[in-house]
XYZ file of C-alpha atoms in Angstrom:
694
model
C -0.103 -0.161 0.104
C 0.887 3.634 -1.007
C 2.090 5.941 1.474
C -0.322 8.676 2.265
C 2.079 11.042 0.907
C 2.336 9.658 -2.455
C -1.627 10.500 -2.945
C -2.943 11.662 -6.266
C -6.026 11.960 -6.738
C -7.688 10.649 -8.260
C -5.890 7.805 -8.704
C -5.344 5.021 -6.057
C -2.969 4.798 -3.784
C -1.510 1.709 -5.937
C -1.711 4.251 -9.412
C 0.265 6.996 -6.771
C 3.025 4.841 -6.402
C 3.543 2.692 -10.057
C 4.221 7.676 -10.912
C 6.465 8.359 -8.357
C 8.531 5.354 -8.395
C 7.774 6.411 -12.998
C 8.740 9.303 -11.574
C 12.234 8.798 -9.419
C 13.285 6.503 -12.487
C 13.262 9.361 -15.022
C 14.657 11.408 -12.786
C 12.181 14.214 -12.729
C 9.719 15.577 -9.811
C 6.323 13.990 -9.736
C 4.488 17.515 -10.283
C 6.496 17.750 -13.779
C 5.579 14.771 -14.741
C 1.821 15.800 -14.494
C 2.156 18.960 -15.770
C 3.779 17.576 -19.344
C 1.097 15.190 -19.844
C -1.316 17.122 -21.551
C -5.093 14.800 -21.113
C -7.678 14.934 -24.486
C -10.361 16.852 -24.256
C -14.383 15.718 -22.438
C -11.764 12.442 -20.844
C -13.533 10.559 -18.140
C -12.283 10.572 -14.715
C -11.136 6.298 -15.599
C -10.409 6.993 -18.665
C -7.467 10.761 -17.256
C -5.274 8.348 -14.588
C -6.022 5.613 -16.628
C -3.509 7.706 -19.789
C -1.184 9.292 -16.962
C -0.596 5.747 -15.275
C -0.007 4.961 -19.609
C 2.525 8.331 -20.441
C 3.694 8.000 -16.880
C 4.940 4.627 -17.331
C 6.469 4.295 -20.886
C 8.048 7.547 -20.258
C 9.775 5.322 -17.465
C 9.641 2.177 -19.281
C 11.867 3.692 -22.154
C 14.729 5.006 -19.456
C 14.674 0.567 -18.107
C 15.022 -0.714 -21.604
C 18.202 0.973 -22.458
C 19.921 -1.204 -19.142
C 21.552 -3.721 -20.465
C 19.976 -6.685 -18.044
C 16.616 -5.096 -17.269
C 15.198 -8.755 -18.234
C 17.336 -10.096 -15.394
C 16.349 -7.635 -12.506
C 13.440 -8.805 -10.073
C 12.871 -4.929 -9.326
C 11.953 -4.462 -13.261
C 9.623 -7.780 -13.056
C 7.855 -6.118 -10.041
C 7.745 -2.757 -11.412
C 5.936 -3.050 -14.338
C 3.427 -5.205 -12.980
C 3.068 -3.227 -10.546
C 2.031 -1.119 -13.856
C -0.484 -2.907 -15.045
C -2.296 -3.373 -11.913
C -2.251 0.886 -11.523
C -2.917 0.654 -15.229
C -6.158 -1.267 -14.374
C -7.406 -0.106 -10.709
C -6.247 3.101 -12.116
C -8.659 5.329 -9.537
C -10.239 3.793 -5.721
C -13.740 3.430 -7.447
C -12.178 0.393 -9.396
C -9.646 -0.449 -7.964
C -12.087 -1.370 -4.819
C -14.420 -3.307 -6.447
C -11.487 -5.139 -7.621
C -9.975 -5.931 -5.254
C -13.410 -7.377 -3.587
C -13.617 -9.258 -7.246
C -9.937 -11.152 -6.825
C -11.078 -11.971 -2.789
C -14.205 -13.763 -3.422
C -12.441 -15.378 -6.401
C -9.774 -16.716 -3.865
C -12.894 -17.045 -0.789
C -14.879 -19.217 -4.131
C -12.829 -21.834 -5.195
C -13.707 -25.004 -5.877
C -11.147 -27.892 -4.191
C -13.845 -30.972 -6.817
C -11.608 -30.784 -9.197
C -7.974 -31.587 -8.319
C -8.325 -29.957 -5.045
C -5.560 -32.303 -4.027
C -2.067 -30.428 -4.166
C -0.403 -33.800 -5.500
C -1.640 -33.059 -8.381
C -0.404 -29.467 -9.235
C 3.060 -28.370 -10.141
C 4.740 -26.639 -8.242
C 3.817 -23.550 -10.007
C 0.277 -23.754 -8.977
C 1.346 -24.501 -5.949
C 3.557 -21.680 -5.532
C 0.364 -19.530 -7.838
C -2.543 -21.217 -4.923
C -0.770 -19.274 -1.150
C 0.423 -16.345 -3.399
C -0.386 -12.738 -2.083
C -0.680 -10.569 -4.815
C -3.371 -9.398 -7.380
C -3.921 -10.937 -11.173
C -3.812 -8.959 -13.947
C -5.852 -8.752 -17.059
C -5.290 -9.082 -20.724
C -6.174 -5.668 -21.133
C -3.393 -4.053 -18.723
C -1.650 -6.706 -19.465
C -2.008 -5.707 -23.293
C -0.996 -2.175 -23.230
C 1.924 -2.204 -21.349
C 3.473 -4.512 -21.258
C 4.457 -3.412 -25.388
C 6.017 -0.499 -24.433
C 9.333 -3.407 -24.056
C 9.445 -4.845 -27.374
C 11.990 -7.517 -26.347
C 8.460 -9.406 -23.316
C 5.674 -8.355 -26.357
C 4.291 -7.118 -29.106
C 1.490 -4.916 -29.776
C 0.424 -7.814 -32.206
C 0.707 -11.271 -30.885
C 0.063 -9.590 -27.295
C -3.785 -11.024 -26.570
C -1.772 -14.529 -28.059
C 0.954 -14.523 -25.470
C -0.948 -13.828 -22.684
C -3.191 -15.849 -23.487
C 0.115 -19.223 -23.865
C 1.405 -17.442 -19.923
C -2.417 -18.018 -18.581
C -3.156 -21.164 -19.652
C -3.650 -22.857 -16.936
C -4.574 -19.574 -14.963
C -8.738 -18.493 -15.254
C -7.284 -16.503 -17.697
C -5.376 -13.852 -14.971
C -2.021 -13.418 -14.710
C -0.450 -14.672 -11.969
C 3.566 -12.602 -11.000
C 5.278 -15.899 -10.296
C 4.033 -17.016 -14.490
C 4.460 -12.760 -15.275
C 8.811 -13.950 -13.778
C 8.674 -17.180 -14.270
C 8.804 -15.514 -18.549
C 11.078 -12.528 -17.550
C 13.127 -15.044 -16.733
C 12.892 -17.612 -19.430
C 13.255 -14.809 -21.622
C 16.100 -13.362 -20.387
C 17.905 -16.525 -20.486
C 17.158 -16.888 -24.108
C 18.208 -13.873 -25.467
C 21.560 -14.401 -23.563
C 22.086 -17.976 -24.479
C 21.323 -16.678 -28.555
C 24.001 -13.558 -28.082
C 26.196 -16.122 -26.716
C 25.914 -18.252 -30.846
C 26.240 -15.038 -32.322
C 29.312 -13.477 -30.418
C 31.662 -17.071 -30.470
C 30.612 -19.294 -28.880
C 29.415 -22.711 -30.253
C 28.469 -20.629 -32.798
C 29.217 -22.956 -36.824
C 31.838 -21.438 -38.584
C 29.218 -18.841 -41.350
C 29.611 -16.387 -43.121
C 27.236 -14.420 -42.577
C 26.596 -11.063 -44.117
C 25.979 -7.827 -42.693
C 23.121 -7.698 -40.083
C 22.282 -11.254 -40.326
C 20.734 -12.755 -36.757
C 21.609 -16.398 -36.220
C 17.966 -17.403 -34.963
C 18.795 -20.915 -33.517
C 20.567 -24.631 -34.139
C 19.511 -28.119 -33.960
C 22.471 -31.168 -34.227
C 25.013 -28.747 -32.182
C 25.914 -33.043 -30.851
C 26.957 -34.637 -32.959
C 25.176 -37.853 -31.176
C 22.036 -35.551 -32.038
C 22.504 -34.856 -35.776
C 19.980 -33.678 -37.686
C 18.952 -36.077 -40.850
C 18.504 -34.339 -44.500
C 17.178 -36.572 -46.721
C 17.480 -35.624 -51.083
C 15.633 -38.090 -53.013
C 16.379 -41.094 -51.342
C 19.847 -40.204 -50.330
C 19.907 -39.056 -45.767
C 23.402 -37.393 -44.235
C 23.410 -36.084 -41.035
C 24.693 -32.841 -39.794
C 23.974 -29.728 -38.078
C 21.389 -26.631 -39.067
C 21.852 -22.841 -38.235
C 18.669 -20.628 -39.095
C 19.386 -16.869 -39.458
C 17.258 -14.400 -40.607
C 18.695 -14.712 -44.086
C 18.887 -17.588 -45.017
C 19.430 -21.903 -42.972
C 22.356 -23.669 -43.202
C 23.228 -26.998 -43.377
C 26.533 -28.163 -42.236
C 27.073 -32.291 -42.902
C 29.018 -34.331 -41.062
C 32.185 -35.672 -41.970
C 33.776 -40.002 -41.139
C 35.948 -37.525 -38.807
C 33.024 -36.129 -36.833
C 33.735 -32.721 -37.930
C 31.415 -30.725 -40.464
C 32.068 -29.940 -44.374
C 31.741 -26.998 -45.599
C 27.660 -25.317 -45.326
C 24.817 -25.647 -47.690
C 22.215 -22.642 -48.646
C 19.059 -22.149 -48.418
C 18.451 -18.986 -49.055
C 15.845 -17.242 -47.250
C 16.340 -13.305 -48.847
C 15.128 -14.008 -52.349
C 12.113 -14.516 -53.756
C 13.262 -18.391 -55.308
C 9.576 -19.592 -54.204
C 10.671 -21.029 -51.963
C 7.171 -23.730 -50.162
C 7.684 -25.090 -47.394
C 5.941 -28.605 -45.696
C 5.807 -30.635 -43.068
C 5.834 -34.132 -44.498
C 6.996 -37.807 -43.470
C 9.785 -38.676 -43.821
C 12.151 -42.122 -43.262
C 14.340 -44.268 -44.856
C 15.159 -44.696 -48.861
C 12.455 -42.520 -48.666
C 9.610 -44.367 -47.216
C 7.218 -41.463 -45.578
C 6.942 -43.566 -41.790
C 7.832 -40.935 -39.665
C 6.180 -37.500 -39.459
C 9.012 -35.420 -37.932
C 10.227 -33.878 -41.183
C 10.090 -30.123 -42.943
C 9.735 -29.993 -46.810
C 11.704 -27.031 -48.718
C 11.483 -26.384 -51.838
C 12.288 -23.637 -53.843
C 13.218 -23.226 -57.825
C 17.254 -23.329 -57.079
C 16.445 -27.276 -55.842
C 16.271 -29.586 -58.051
C 14.365 -32.051 -55.512
C 12.331 -30.954 -53.155
C 14.636 -31.207 -49.041
C 13.632 -33.220 -45.938
C 14.484 -32.363 -42.867
C 14.794 -34.782 -40.556
C 13.617 -33.381 -37.030
C 14.342 -37.112 -34.236
C 11.865 -37.430 -31.572
C 10.961 -40.455 -30.161
C 7.597 -39.460 -29.168
C 5.843 -36.672 -30.613
C 6.720 -33.901 -33.589
C 6.799 -30.682 -30.938
C 10.365 -30.157 -32.259
C 9.183 -30.588 -35.929
C 6.664 -28.119 -35.746
C 8.850 -25.703 -34.051
C 11.313 -25.452 -36.706
C 8.460 -25.750 -38.720
C 6.165 -22.293 -37.036
C 10.964 -20.615 -37.610
C 11.573 -21.055 -41.041
C 7.558 -20.266 -41.793
C 8.135 -16.462 -39.621
C 11.709 -15.775 -41.318
C 9.944 -16.013 -45.213
C 6.876 -13.629 -44.138
C 8.836 -11.730 -42.917
C 10.406 -11.389 -45.564
C 7.520 -11.667 -48.265
C 6.668 -8.659 -45.852
C 10.647 -6.380 -46.604
C 9.561 -7.565 -50.091
C 5.625 -6.347 -51.188
C 6.834 -2.717 -49.747
C 10.520 -1.980 -50.824
C 11.415 -1.773 -47.855
C 15.473 -1.019 -46.769
C 18.198 0.130 -43.963
C 15.939 1.288 -41.086
C 12.534 -0.790 -42.534
C 13.954 -3.985 -43.162
C 16.220 -4.329 -40.278
C 13.170 -3.125 -38.081
C 11.197 -5.877 -39.753
C 13.700 -8.830 -39.315
C 14.004 -7.760 -35.433
C 10.451 -8.137 -35.341
C 10.988 -11.314 -36.550
C 14.092 -12.211 -34.156
C 12.201 -10.861 -31.848
C 8.742 -12.569 -32.338
C 11.148 -16.301 -32.711
C 13.058 -15.890 -29.347
C 9.694 -15.362 -27.645
C 8.547 -18.549 -29.013
C 11.720 -19.847 -28.678
C 10.181 -18.902 -24.603
C 6.934 -20.019 -24.227
C 8.183 -23.521 -25.381
C 10.611 -23.909 -22.983
C 9.659 -22.299 -20.287
C 6.211 -23.458 -20.625
C 6.367 -26.533 -22.481
C 3.442 -24.763 -25.247
C 3.479 -24.835 -28.292
C 0.831 -21.744 -29.864
C -0.518 -22.924 -33.757
C -2.678 -21.495 -36.396
C -4.583 -17.901 -34.634
C -2.805 -18.660 -31.419
C 0.564 -17.931 -32.213
C 3.049 -15.426 -30.505
C 4.792 -15.325 -34.330
C 3.883 -11.780 -35.302
C 4.089 -12.714 -39.455
C 2.965 -16.341 -39.058
C -0.122 -14.974 -37.233
C -0.776 -11.786 -40.314
C -0.615 -14.042 -42.575
C -3.015 -16.604 -41.122
C -5.989 -13.853 -39.869
C -8.074 -13.358 -42.645
C -7.610 -9.367 -43.604
C -4.248 -10.658 -41.881
C -2.941 -7.936 -45.541
C -4.807 -5.604 -43.280
C -2.371 -5.530 -39.854
C 1.166 -5.526 -41.954
C 0.584 -2.466 -43.700
C -0.945 -1.202 -40.517
C 2.438 -2.940 -39.419
C 4.310 -1.222 -42.245
C 2.351 2.496 -41.681
C 3.800 2.255 -38.028
C 7.051 2.336 -39.303
C 7.573 4.520 -41.095
C 6.040 6.787 -39.120
C 8.346 8.299 -36.692
C 6.133 10.886 -35.334
C 5.369 11.303 -31.681
C 6.244 9.800 -29.487
C 7.928 8.727 -26.143
C 10.772 10.441 -25.473
C 13.118 11.466 -22.731
C 16.003 14.023 -23.739
C 19.555 13.620 -21.609
C 19.357 16.697 -20.450
C 16.011 16.531 -18.960
C 17.300 13.179 -16.854
C 19.922 14.975 -15.793
C 18.603 18.131 -14.592
C 15.485 18.044 -14.016
C 14.380 20.139 -16.275
C 10.993 21.292 -18.047
C 11.622 19.618 -20.827
C 9.936 16.503 -21.425
C 9.856 16.210 -25.188
C 7.861 13.986 -27.911
C 9.307 12.093 -30.487
C 9.911 8.167 -32.442
C 12.806 8.256 -34.253
C 14.117 5.547 -34.069
C 12.758 1.838 -34.641
C 13.047 0.285 -30.712
C 12.878 -3.309 -32.319
C 15.980 -3.407 -34.014
C 16.844 -0.828 -31.185
C 16.781 -3.962 -28.654
C 18.764 -6.043 -30.140
C 21.452 -3.575 -30.622
C 20.989 -3.195 -27.175
C 20.954 -6.976 -26.395
C 24.901 -6.856 -28.666
C 22.195 -8.909 -31.188
C 23.132 -6.374 -33.835
C 25.215 -3.824 -35.580
C 23.998 -0.788 -37.611
C 25.164 0.991 -40.359
C 27.336 4.343 -38.547
C 24.682 6.747 -40.439
C 21.160 4.597 -38.767
C 22.679 4.920 -35.501
C 20.703 6.500 -33.280
C 21.574 8.887 -30.493
C 21.700 7.586 -27.427
C 18.490 9.341 -25.823
C 16.801 9.242 -28.792
C 15.331 6.403 -28.352
C 11.442 5.682 -27.372
C 8.485 3.725 -27.675
C 6.386 2.737 -31.259
C 3.875 0.641 -30.277
C 1.923 2.618 -27.947
C -0.587 5.386 -28.348
C -1.302 6.543 -24.610
C -4.902 6.947 -22.981
C -6.502 5.124 -27.298
C -5.802 2.470 -29.658
C -2.998 2.828 -32.577
C -4.119 1.568 -36.040
C -2.210 -1.389 -35.630
C -4.432 -2.796 -32.089
C -7.689 -1.802 -34.663
C -5.885 -3.855 -37.975
C -5.723 -7.093 -35.598
C -9.878 -6.282 -33.840
C -11.401 -6.810 -36.796
C -9.522 -9.423 -38.077
C -9.381 -11.908 -34.062
C -13.048 -11.048 -35.216
C -13.910 -13.346 -38.608
C -11.319 -15.279 -37.102
C -14.696 -16.058 -34.749
C -16.469 -16.996 -37.656
C -12.938 -19.030 -39.590
C -12.742 -21.874 -36.173
C -17.279 -21.845 -35.815
C -17.184 -22.682 -39.784
C -13.592 -25.184 -38.952
C -15.573 -26.237 -36.303
C -18.284 -28.105 -39.118
C -15.140 -29.528 -41.374
C -14.761 -31.571 -38.610
C -17.893 -33.370 -37.823
C -17.928 -33.651 -41.513
C -14.961 -35.194 -42.566
C -15.161 -39.475 -42.899
C -12.953 -41.878 -43.176
C -13.507 -44.960 -46.144
C -13.705 -44.098 -49.768
C -16.394 -45.762 -50.261
C -18.086 -44.001 -47.600
C -16.687 -40.261 -49.604
C -18.350 -41.239 -53.184
C -21.143 -41.491 -51.183
C -21.288 -38.918 -50.026
C -20.101 -36.730 -53.057
C -22.781 -39.292 -55.103
C -25.239 -37.829 -53.305
C -24.011 -34.033 -53.306
C -24.197 -34.275 -56.863
C -27.333 -35.974 -57.288
C -29.076 -33.103 -58.981
C -26.620 -32.886 -62.021
C -26.099 -36.674 -61.955
C -30.317 -36.320 -63.384
C -30.172 -33.911 -65.559
C -27.170 -35.192 -67.351
C -29.608 -38.582 -67.113
C -32.426 -37.398 -69.221
C -29.992 -34.974 -71.270
C -28.806 -38.403 -72.245
C -31.787 -39.878 -72.197
C -33.051 -37.338 -74.984
C -30.276 -37.697 -76.720
C -29.705 -40.796 -77.340
C -33.384 -40.818 -78.349
C -35.580 -43.621 -76.825
C -38.349 -40.925 -76.983
C -38.896 -38.891 -80.074
C -41.311 -36.523 -79.438
C -39.427 -35.386 -75.899
C -36.606 -35.375 -78.474
C -38.288 -33.593 -80.792
C -39.775 -31.478 -78.695
C -36.221 -30.785 -77.269
C -34.487 -30.174 -80.126
C -37.093 -27.521 -81.390
C -36.623 -24.793 -77.531
C -32.915 -25.193 -77.949
C -32.855 -23.627 -81.874
C -36.025 -21.755 -80.892
C -33.894 -20.453 -78.086
C -30.475 -19.667 -80.539
C -33.254 -18.567 -83.359
C -34.097 -15.385 -81.034
C -30.757 -14.886 -79.034
C -31.233 -15.811 -76.179
C -28.494 -18.487 -75.744
C -26.665 -16.265 -73.791
C -29.172 -14.908 -70.490
C -29.137 -18.828 -69.919
C -25.887 -18.154 -67.209
C -27.800 -15.572 -66.087
C -30.942 -16.484 -65.597
C -29.511 -19.092 -63.427
C -27.447 -16.703 -61.468
C -30.154 -15.035 -61.164
C -32.998 -17.699 -60.012
C -29.715 -19.893 -57.993
C -29.987 -15.278 -55.773
C -33.880 -15.157 -55.575
C -33.170 -19.052 -54.092
C -31.165 -18.306 -50.910
C -32.854 -15.198 -50.807
C -36.547 -17.228 -50.403
C -34.651 -19.806 -48.372
C -32.728 -16.763 -46.129
C -36.266 -15.738 -45.510
C -37.749 -18.371 -44.703
C -35.546 -20.450 -42.329
C -35.371 -17.421 -39.164
C -31.780 -18.125 -38.722
C -32.137 -21.859 -37.951
C -30.059 -24.003 -38.650
C -30.122 -26.326 -41.849
C -31.326 -30.239 -41.637
C -28.448 -33.189 -41.812
C -26.966 -34.401 -45.056
C -28.108 -38.131 -45.108
C -26.885 -40.667 -47.440
C -26.758 -44.533 -46.239
C -23.574 -45.898 -46.302
C -22.454 -48.573 -48.006
C -21.238 -51.674 -46.781
C -18.022 -52.337 -45.110
C -14.997 -53.967 -46.516
C -12.859 -56.317 -45.842
C -8.902 -55.525 -45.760
C -8.928 -57.734 -47.914
C -11.924 -56.606 -50.151
C -10.119 -52.875 -50.079
C -6.245 -54.267 -50.261
C -7.903 -55.735 -54.352
C -10.456 -52.657 -54.987
C -6.814 -50.799 -54.141
C -5.042 -53.497 -57.190
C -7.442 -52.853 -59.220
C -8.351 -49.094 -59.428
C -4.392 -48.792 -59.579
C -4.810 -51.139 -62.803
C -7.467 -48.903 -64.597
C -5.375 -46.172 -63.624
C -2.605 -47.283 -65.276
C -4.323 -48.138 -68.233
C -6.136 -44.796 -68.739
C -1.935 -43.747 -68.757
C -1.176 -45.414 -71.318
C -4.161 -45.222 -73.478
C -2.992 -41.289 -73.104
C 0.327 -41.742 -74.083
C -0.853 -43.587 -77.544
C -2.862 -40.731 -78.091
C -0.637 -38.508 -77.460
C 2.023 -40.384 -79.524
C -0.108 -40.787 -82.708
C -0.623 -37.143 -82.465
C 2.819 -36.536 -82.898
C 3.459 -38.775 -85.283
C 0.054 -36.914 -87.355
C 1.991 -33.296 -86.924
C 5.622 -35.358 -88.168
C 3.907 -37.329 -91.245
C 5.692 -39.882 -89.907
C 1.768 -41.590 -92.029
C 1.582 -39.131 -95.167
C -2.063 -39.569 -96.366
C -3.527 -39.833 -93.021
C -1.627 -36.250 -93.203
C -2.697 -35.108 -95.813
C -6.513 -35.940 -94.432
C -5.323 -34.413 -90.612
C -4.491 -31.430 -93.129
C -7.209 -30.824 -94.925
C -9.500 -31.275 -92.064
C -7.987 -29.208 -89.990
C -8.089 -26.348 -93.503
C -11.686 -26.320 -93.283
C -12.173 -26.276 -90.093
C -9.551 -23.124 -89.757
C -12.279 -21.310 -92.204
C -15.388 -22.655 -90.338
C -13.982 -20.184 -87.511
C -13.152 -17.046 -89.756
C -15.949 -16.739 -91.447
C -19.388 -18.517 -89.254
C -20.280 -16.581 -86.486
C -19.513 -18.494 -83.706
C -23.035 -18.786 -82.372
C -23.558 -21.358 -85.257
C -20.616 -22.912 -84.773
C -22.272 -24.179 -82.328
C -25.532 -24.264 -83.418
C -24.289 -26.919 -85.736
C -21.799 -28.936 -82.431
C -24.928 -28.847 -80.798
C -26.632 -30.190 -83.877
C -23.965 -32.999 -84.692
C -23.819 -34.051 -81.291
C -27.309 -34.203 -80.335
C -28.700 -35.888 -83.707
C -26.115 -38.682 -83.935
C -28.850 -40.776 -82.678
C -31.699 -39.802 -85.037
C -33.560 -42.229 -86.372
C -32.659 -41.120 -89.493
C -28.943 -40.206 -88.540
C -28.103 -43.240 -86.212
C -27.125 -46.196 -89.410
C -25.026 -43.544 -90.915
C -23.439 -42.025 -88.205
C -22.952 -45.785 -86.410
C -20.899 -45.972 -90.000
C -19.233 -42.893 -90.292
C -17.915 -43.454 -86.090
C -16.443 -47.246 -87.233
C -14.770 -45.748 -90.400
C -13.193 -42.658 -87.954
C -12.605 -45.416 -85.361
C -10.740 -48.132 -87.429
C -8.883 -44.726 -89.800
C -6.822 -44.124 -86.423
C -5.942 -47.762 -84.960
C -3.843 -47.581 -88.800
C -2.496 -44.720 -87.466
C 1.794 -45.939 -86.029
C 2.255 -44.755 -83.001
C 6.025 -42.641 -82.109
C 8.834 -44.709 -81.562
C 9.230 -44.401 -77.560
C 13.206 -44.429 -76.122
C 13.466 -45.411 -72.486
C 17.234 -44.011 -71.064
C 18.879 -44.991 -67.864
C 18.775 -42.475 -66.074
C 22.532 -41.599 -65.147
C 23.282 -40.285 -61.939
C 26.765 -41.133 -61.565
C 27.385 -37.786 -58.979
C 28.048 -38.150 -55.591
C 25.567 -37.122 -52.707
C 27.898 -34.179 -51.822
C 28.778 -32.797 -54.926
C 24.844 -32.552 -55.235
C 24.876 -30.381 -51.772
C 27.729 -28.138 -52.961
C 25.722 -27.376 -56.118
C 23.315 -26.624 -54.540
């Protein structure tokens, strides 16, 4: 509880205490700090109090984050946690209401579900006796993005959900403290490998940062599969490329093979199954393919149980690819490019922190990787557009001059001259910028924050998340209707296409002239439609009718769920029957492919005049067809084609049509196929030379 002389109306004691601590960190008097704050007109007391807490917190965080060791400082952990509590309860009324709510929550906990202390982890047991108040997602999202190393505005809500996965949607201090300690550990490890300790001997370009290494121990290598070849080695991911170093016989690493991620090489990356000699046995691999590789490259991440290691590497490689796609789209250079890569770098380090510290691997709409999330969310391009505008706009933000801090004068200006994610990496020793790009030490401040309002990135994110709820609901319906067994899926497909199948049967019935009266009526109706020029209105009328039908269903349905689509499932086959059916289907497919090859080879022989008499006939026919298409209108050609196909089985034409088809078939059988020579693949290259050629 704050001391009485800390009182700052209308702030709560906790908020007043935070303001005093912020003023002390900034090196100015509280009155001076508050005097420089300019609230918006018409602010309510609660909004005014929150804006004061935000302003003072950002000023203090601007100063605190200049230290290299702030993530390992327990006092910094307590300060930022108190900032979030103060923002959530900035005035006395809100503070009292939240305290009452927290006490009622603790007293009303139900111990029926795993109430024994033996069911809890050490962290959960400590939370049970922790007397500090918890933090809401709104407070976390408002304060923490001011420190780019700790969170980003795009993924801050997902990060909060990951941290509070087992605490009911409220953040406890012990969880928050553990997160910052793990993050500091991950950042220190990244600095060590970038500084040369345990780092691979790679030729890195300027500004290239090592993000992660797998297979550093020769006893636990990664396996690379290319075709039927397999080779163990070490995989390194940087902000620009993937490096694979094969292990030699003496357990040393050979020259690295580089897979560029920064250029537009039409790269694709997927989760795949792999195994020895190309067999798809283990679902633990990542497939990489680009225009610079002759065939797909598979990186297998051996794991005794599960495939979380593969999923982690798949996500971080995708993040680097999406970051460079974002850079190319907006043609970023210099500081803008460094900032985009820094956002991806810090996101990957936080992703690794959540994985190692909390054993959680957020995916899809819950991922903590900014560019991956923007690519997955509906209208995510609007989020990236807002992010680019924010990077471009170096307008007014929070700044404390060196003279202000040292002399405690009344000169607290607002500016934002430099991207903070890049500066965070510079401050931590992970990134080196050009001399002209390095800012003055006291010219750095917060970018992704805004007092008393919502940034463009946050607004775009909120709209996108609103659409994502509909996508999740639609995806849930997909999981419900997916059925196994090929016979059942075929039965469902037939039922869905039943109207089209029936229409096709009716048209075939009319074209067979089994009922001449109906066939004549249909033919005369079609000719009348063509004569009046109505044929071009068939498709618009179909679209109009479909629209009227859907609107009528919407009007009469009143938003009710449609009835289930009923399908009669075929009898289940035994395993032997399924294998025989599969063999028969493969044989039929092979026969169809052979027939297609024969057709193409016969066309080749006609084009190359291997059978001169037939070539002359085909050339004459094509000459007549070209003249018809050149001089007759398209409508007349369409009528002739339909009449020829429809009246082929007409009683007056049936005999002549059958005779013509027979003569064409006999002529086609007399045409020889072009010869084919099958060559053995001359694969005499060594696997290692194939690697180096990449």
